[in-house]
Coordinates of C-alpha atoms in Angstrom, one line a residue:
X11 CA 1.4 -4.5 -14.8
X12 CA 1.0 -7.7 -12.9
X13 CA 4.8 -7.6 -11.9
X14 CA 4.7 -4.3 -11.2
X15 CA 2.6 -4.9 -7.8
X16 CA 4.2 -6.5 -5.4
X17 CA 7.5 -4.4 -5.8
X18 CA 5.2 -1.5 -5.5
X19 CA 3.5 -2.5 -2.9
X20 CA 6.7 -3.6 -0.9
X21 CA 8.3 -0.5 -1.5
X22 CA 5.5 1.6 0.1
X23 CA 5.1 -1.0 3.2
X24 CA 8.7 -0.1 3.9
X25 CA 8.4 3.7 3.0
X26 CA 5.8 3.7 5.7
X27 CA 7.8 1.6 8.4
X28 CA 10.6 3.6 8.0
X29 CA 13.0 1.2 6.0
X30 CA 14.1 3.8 3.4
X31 CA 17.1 2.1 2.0
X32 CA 14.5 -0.9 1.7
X33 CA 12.4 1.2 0.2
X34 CA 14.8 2.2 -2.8
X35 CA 16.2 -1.1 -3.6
X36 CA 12.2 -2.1 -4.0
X37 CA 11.2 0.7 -5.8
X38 CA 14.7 0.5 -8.3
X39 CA 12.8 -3.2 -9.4
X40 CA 10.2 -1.4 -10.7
X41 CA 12.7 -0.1 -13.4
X42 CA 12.5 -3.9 -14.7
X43 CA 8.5 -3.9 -14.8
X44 CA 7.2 -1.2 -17.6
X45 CA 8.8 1.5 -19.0
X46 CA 6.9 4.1 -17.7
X47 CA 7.3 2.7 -14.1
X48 CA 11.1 5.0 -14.4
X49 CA 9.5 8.1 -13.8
X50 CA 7.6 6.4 -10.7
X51 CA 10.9 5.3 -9.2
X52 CA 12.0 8.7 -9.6
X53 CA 9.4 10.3 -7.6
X54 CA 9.7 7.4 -5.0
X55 CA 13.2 8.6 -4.5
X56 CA 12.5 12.5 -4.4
X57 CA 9.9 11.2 -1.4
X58 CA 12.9 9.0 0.0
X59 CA 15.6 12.3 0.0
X60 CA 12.8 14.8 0.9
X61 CA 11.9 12.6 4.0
X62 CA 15.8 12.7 5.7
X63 CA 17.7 15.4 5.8
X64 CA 21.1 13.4 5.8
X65 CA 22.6 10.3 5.7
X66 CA 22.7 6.9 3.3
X67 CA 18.9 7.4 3.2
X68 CA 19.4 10.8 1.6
X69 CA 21.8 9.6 -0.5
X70 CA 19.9 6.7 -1.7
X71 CA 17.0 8.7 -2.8
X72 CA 19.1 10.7 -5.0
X73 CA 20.9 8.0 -6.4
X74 CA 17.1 6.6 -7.2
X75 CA 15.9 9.5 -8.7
X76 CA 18.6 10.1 -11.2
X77 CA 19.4 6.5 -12.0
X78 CA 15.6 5.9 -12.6
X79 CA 15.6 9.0 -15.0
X80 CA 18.8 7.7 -16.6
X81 CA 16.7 3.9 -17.0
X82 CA 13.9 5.3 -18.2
X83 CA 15.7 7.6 -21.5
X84 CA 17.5 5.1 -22.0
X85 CA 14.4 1.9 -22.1
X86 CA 12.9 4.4 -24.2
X87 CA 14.8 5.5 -26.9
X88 CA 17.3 3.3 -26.8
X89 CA 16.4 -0.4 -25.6
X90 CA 13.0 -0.4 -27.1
X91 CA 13.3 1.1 -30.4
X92 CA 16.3 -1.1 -31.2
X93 CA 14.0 -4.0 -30.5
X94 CA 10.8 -2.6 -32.4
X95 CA 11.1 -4.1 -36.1
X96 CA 10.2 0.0 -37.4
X97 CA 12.6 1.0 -34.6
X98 CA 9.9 3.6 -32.9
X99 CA 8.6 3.7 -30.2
X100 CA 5.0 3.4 -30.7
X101 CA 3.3 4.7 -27.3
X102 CA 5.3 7.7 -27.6
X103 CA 3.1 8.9 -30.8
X104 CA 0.1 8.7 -28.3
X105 CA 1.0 11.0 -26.1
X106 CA -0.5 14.6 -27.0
X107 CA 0.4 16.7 -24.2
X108 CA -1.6 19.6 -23.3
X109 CA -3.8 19.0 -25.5
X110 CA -4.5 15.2 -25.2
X111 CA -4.9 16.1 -21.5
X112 CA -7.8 18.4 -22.2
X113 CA -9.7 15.3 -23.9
X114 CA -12.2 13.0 -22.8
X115 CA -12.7 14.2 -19.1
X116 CA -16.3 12.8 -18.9
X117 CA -14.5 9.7 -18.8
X118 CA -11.2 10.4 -16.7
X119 CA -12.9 12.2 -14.2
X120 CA -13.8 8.3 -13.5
X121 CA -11.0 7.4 -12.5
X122 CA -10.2 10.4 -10.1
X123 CA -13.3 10.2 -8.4
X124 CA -12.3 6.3 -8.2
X125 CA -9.7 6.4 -6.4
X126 CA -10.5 9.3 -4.2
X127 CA -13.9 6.9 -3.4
X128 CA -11.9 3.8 -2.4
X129 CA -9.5 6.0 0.1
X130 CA -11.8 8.1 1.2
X131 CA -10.4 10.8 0.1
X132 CA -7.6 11.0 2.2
X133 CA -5.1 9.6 -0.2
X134 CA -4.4 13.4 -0.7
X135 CA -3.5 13.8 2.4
X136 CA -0.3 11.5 2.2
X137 CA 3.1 12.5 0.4
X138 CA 2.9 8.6 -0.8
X139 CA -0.1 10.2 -3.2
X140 CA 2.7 12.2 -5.4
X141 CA 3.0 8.6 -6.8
X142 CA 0.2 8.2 -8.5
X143 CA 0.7 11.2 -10.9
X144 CA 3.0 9.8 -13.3
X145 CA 1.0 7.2 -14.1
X146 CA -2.7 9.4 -14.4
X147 CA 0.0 12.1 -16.3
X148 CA 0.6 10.1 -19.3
X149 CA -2.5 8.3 -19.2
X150 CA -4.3 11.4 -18.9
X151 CA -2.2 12.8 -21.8
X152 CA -2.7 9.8 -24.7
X153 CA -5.0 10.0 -27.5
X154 CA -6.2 6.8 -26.4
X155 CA -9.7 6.4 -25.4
X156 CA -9.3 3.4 -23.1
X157 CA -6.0 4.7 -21.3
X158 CA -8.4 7.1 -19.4
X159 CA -11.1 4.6 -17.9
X160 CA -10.5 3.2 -14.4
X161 CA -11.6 -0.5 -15.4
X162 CA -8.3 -1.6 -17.1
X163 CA -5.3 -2.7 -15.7
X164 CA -4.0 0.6 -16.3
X165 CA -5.2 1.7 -12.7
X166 CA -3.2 -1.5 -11.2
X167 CA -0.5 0.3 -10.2
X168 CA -2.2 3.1 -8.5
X169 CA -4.1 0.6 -6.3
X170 CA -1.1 -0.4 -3.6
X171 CA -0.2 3.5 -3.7
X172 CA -3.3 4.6 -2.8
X173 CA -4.2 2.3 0.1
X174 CA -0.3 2.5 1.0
X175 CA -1.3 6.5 1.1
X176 CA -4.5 5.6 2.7
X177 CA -2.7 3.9 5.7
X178 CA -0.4 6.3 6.3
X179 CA -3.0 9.4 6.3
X180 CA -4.8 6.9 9.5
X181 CA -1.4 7.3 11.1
X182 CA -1.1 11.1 10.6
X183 CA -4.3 11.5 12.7
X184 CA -6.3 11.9 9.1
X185 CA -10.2 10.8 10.1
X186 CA -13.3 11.1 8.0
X187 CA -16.6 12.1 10.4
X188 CA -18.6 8.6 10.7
X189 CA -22.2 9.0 12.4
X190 CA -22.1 7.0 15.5
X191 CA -18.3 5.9 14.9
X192 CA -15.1 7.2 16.0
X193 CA -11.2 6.6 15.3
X194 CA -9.8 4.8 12.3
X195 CA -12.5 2.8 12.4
X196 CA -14.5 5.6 10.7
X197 CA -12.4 6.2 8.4
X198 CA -11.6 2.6 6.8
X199 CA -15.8 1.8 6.7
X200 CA -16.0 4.6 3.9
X201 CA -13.2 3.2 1.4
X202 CA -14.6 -0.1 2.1
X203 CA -17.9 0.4 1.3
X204 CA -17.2 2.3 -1.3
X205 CA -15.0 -0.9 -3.0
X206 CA -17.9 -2.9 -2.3
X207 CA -19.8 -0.6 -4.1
X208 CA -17.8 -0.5 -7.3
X209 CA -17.4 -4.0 -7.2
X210 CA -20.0 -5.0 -9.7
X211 CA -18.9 -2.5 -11.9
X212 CA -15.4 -4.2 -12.1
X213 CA -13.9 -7.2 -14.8
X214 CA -14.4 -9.9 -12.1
X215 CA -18.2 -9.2 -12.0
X216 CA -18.1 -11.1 -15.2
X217 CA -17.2 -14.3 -13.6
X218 CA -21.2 -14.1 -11.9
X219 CA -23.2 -14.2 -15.7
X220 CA -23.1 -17.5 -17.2
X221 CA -21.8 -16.4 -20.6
X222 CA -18.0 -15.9 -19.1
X223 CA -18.2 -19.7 -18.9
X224 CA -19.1 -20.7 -22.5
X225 CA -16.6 -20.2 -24.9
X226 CA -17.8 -17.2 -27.6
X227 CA -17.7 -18.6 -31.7
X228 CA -15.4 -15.8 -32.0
X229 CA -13.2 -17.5 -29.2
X230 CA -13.5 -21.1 -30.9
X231 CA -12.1 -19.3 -34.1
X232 CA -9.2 -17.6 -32.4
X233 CA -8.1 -20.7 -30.6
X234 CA -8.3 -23.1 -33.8
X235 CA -6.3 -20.1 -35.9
X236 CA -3.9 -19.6 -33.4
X237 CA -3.0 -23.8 -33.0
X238 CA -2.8 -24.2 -37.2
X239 CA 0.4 -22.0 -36.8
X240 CA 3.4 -24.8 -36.7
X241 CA 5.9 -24.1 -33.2
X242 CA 9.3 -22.3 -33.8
X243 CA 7.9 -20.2 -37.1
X244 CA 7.8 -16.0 -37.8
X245 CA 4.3 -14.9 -37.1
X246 CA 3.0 -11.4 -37.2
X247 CA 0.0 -11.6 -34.7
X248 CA -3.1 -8.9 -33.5
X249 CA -2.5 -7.6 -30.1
X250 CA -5.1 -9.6 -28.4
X251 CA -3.9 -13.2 -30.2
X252 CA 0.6 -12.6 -30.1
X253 CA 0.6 -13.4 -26.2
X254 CA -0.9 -17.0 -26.9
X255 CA 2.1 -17.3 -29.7
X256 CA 4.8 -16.2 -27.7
X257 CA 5.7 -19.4 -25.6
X258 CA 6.6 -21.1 -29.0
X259 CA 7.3 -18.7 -31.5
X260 CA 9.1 -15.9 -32.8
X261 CA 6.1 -13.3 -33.2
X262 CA 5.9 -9.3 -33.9
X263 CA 3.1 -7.1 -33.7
X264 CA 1.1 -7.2 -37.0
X265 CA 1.4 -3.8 -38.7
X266 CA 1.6 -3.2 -42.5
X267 CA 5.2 -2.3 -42.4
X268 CA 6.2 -5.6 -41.1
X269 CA 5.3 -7.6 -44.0
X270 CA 8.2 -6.1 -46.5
X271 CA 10.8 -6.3 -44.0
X272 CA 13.5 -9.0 -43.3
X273 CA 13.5 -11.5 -41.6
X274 CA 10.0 -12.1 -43.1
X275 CA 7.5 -13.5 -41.1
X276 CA 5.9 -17.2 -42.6
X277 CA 2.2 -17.1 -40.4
X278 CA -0.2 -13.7 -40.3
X279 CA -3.0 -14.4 -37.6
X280 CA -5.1 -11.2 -36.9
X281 CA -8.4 -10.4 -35.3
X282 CA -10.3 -7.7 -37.3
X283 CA -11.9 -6.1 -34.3
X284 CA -8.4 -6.0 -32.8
X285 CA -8.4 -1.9 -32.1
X286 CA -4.8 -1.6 -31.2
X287 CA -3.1 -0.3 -32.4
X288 CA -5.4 1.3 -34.2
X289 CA -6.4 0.8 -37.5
X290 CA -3.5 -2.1 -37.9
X291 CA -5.5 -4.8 -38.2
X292 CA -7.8 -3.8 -41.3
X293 CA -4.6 -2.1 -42.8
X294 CA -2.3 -5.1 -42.8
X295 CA -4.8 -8.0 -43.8
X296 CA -5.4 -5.0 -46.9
X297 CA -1.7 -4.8 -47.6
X298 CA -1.5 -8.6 -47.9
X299 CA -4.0 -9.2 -50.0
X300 CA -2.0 -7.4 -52.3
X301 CA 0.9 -9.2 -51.7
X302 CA 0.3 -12.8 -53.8
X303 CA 2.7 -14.6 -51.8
X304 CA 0.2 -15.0 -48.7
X305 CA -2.9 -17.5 -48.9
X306 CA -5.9 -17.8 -46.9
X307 CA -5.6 -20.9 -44.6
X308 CA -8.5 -19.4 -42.5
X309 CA -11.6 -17.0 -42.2
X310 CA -13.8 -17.8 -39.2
X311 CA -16.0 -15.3 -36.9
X312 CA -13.4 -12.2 -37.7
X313 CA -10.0 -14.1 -37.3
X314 CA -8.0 -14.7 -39.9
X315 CA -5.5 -16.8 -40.4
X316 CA -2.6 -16.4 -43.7
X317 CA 0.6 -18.2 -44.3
X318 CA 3.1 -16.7 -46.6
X319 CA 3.9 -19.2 -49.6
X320 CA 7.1 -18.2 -51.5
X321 CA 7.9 -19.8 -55.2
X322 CA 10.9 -19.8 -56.9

């Protein structure tokens, strides 16, 4: 998500200037990023050929649309799966559709009336808004509960689209009616209050209470766990612990399938309140303690820590 902003945002400063080849070869790097960033490339290229009627620009927004659509099937049913030690593609079970979409709109109303707060409303008034509905469409369509909430870093991406969209409504001549103000002016004071506003309600309020500082038991235990497993060993790792494994380690996301297949992995480090994917953790720390070969080296404040001891 990170990587995914400044491409984004570069690709809509030169949208809005007018640099549409620019634009393209941006928004193409964005097919590098995330998987499900192809189908925002694509859009940004229907916005690229729709704006010029003829010309490389033209041109280049086709040839952005369809390659992104031709990345995108291919990341997903090709380059991932033959990665993935099931060979699925796990995100795609999540997504439900029509009738996933029709969940859980006490909570993704949120994240509309989020981003419509911090613009002003007049994101809508920009073709650059067409952008965020990829990403709100298959958020809006998973099964999971925390894809619709507009705290995560799921709604990173939309945030340089909609301010990008924000800017260029200002230029159309889009105001919002400010007592006792006039011009843009007006119409930049309401999205900014309203950020201010929502500040506290964001992660980085959590650097202003004094817990954030003080490391959690349940942190202590994770961090000792995850430096008893040796550098340049197999380890099947939680969601939340893999990423501090990855730098020296050969690590796959801990699922009960994993454990039977080959190559086998030597560590198992998993947090039971890990919820992704779901039910994972409790199921795999269940299917090896069935499996004799894999000891305890660790029990502490939820995480647990196994290493896989073979005899012959």
């Amino acid at each position: 998500m990170a990587f995914a902003l400044p491409p984004l945002a570069l690709a809509c400063r030169a949208y809005l200037d007018g640099r549409l080849r620019t634009a393209a070869w941006w928004a193409a790097a964005l097919l590098l990023v995330k998987e499900d960033l192809g189908a925002t490339a694509a859009v940004f290229g229907l916005l690229i050929a729709h704006r010029v009627r003829d010309g490389r620009e033209r041109r280049a927004g086709w040839l952005l649309a369809g390659g992104s659509v031709l990345a995108a099937l291919l990341v997903l049913k090709v380059v991932i799966p033959g990665f993935a030690p099931d060979g699925r593609y796990l995100y795609a079970e999540q997504v439900r559709g029509a009738n996933g979409f029709l969940d859980g709109w006490s909570v993704k109303v949120l994240t509309v009336l989020a981003l419509l707060a911090v613009t002003g409303g007049l994101v809508v008034r920009s073709p650059l808004a067409w952008l965020l509905l990829p990403t709100l469409a298959w958020r809006f369509t998973s099964s999971v509960p925390s894809h619709w909430e507009p705290g995560l870093h799921y709604s990173a991406v939309l945030v340089p689209v909609a301010f990008a969209a924000l800017v260029d409504a200002i230029r159309r001549g889009a105001r919002l009616p400010v007592p006792g103000l006039r011009g843009f002016r007006a119409s930049l004071l309401v999205p900014v209050g309203a950020a201010l506003l929502l500040l506290p309600l964001q992660p980085t309020a959590q650097l202003a209470t004094p817990g954030f500082w003080r490391e959690s038991p349940r942190e202590a235990a994770a961090r000792a766990a995850v430096e008893l497993v040796p550098n340049g060993v197999r380890v099947a790792a939680s969601n939340t612990l893999a990423p501090h494994l990855t730098d020296r380690n050969v690590v796959w996301l801990a699922v009960p399938g994993l454990l039977d297949q080959d190559p086998m992995v030597e560590w198992l480090v998993v947090d039971r309140t890990d919820g992704f994917p779901a039910g994972a953790a409790a199921d795999t720390l269940q299917k090896a303690a069935g499996d004799p070969t894999w000891r305890v080296v660790r029990d502490e404040a939820g995480i647990v820590l196994l290493r896989r001891c073979l005899t012959w």
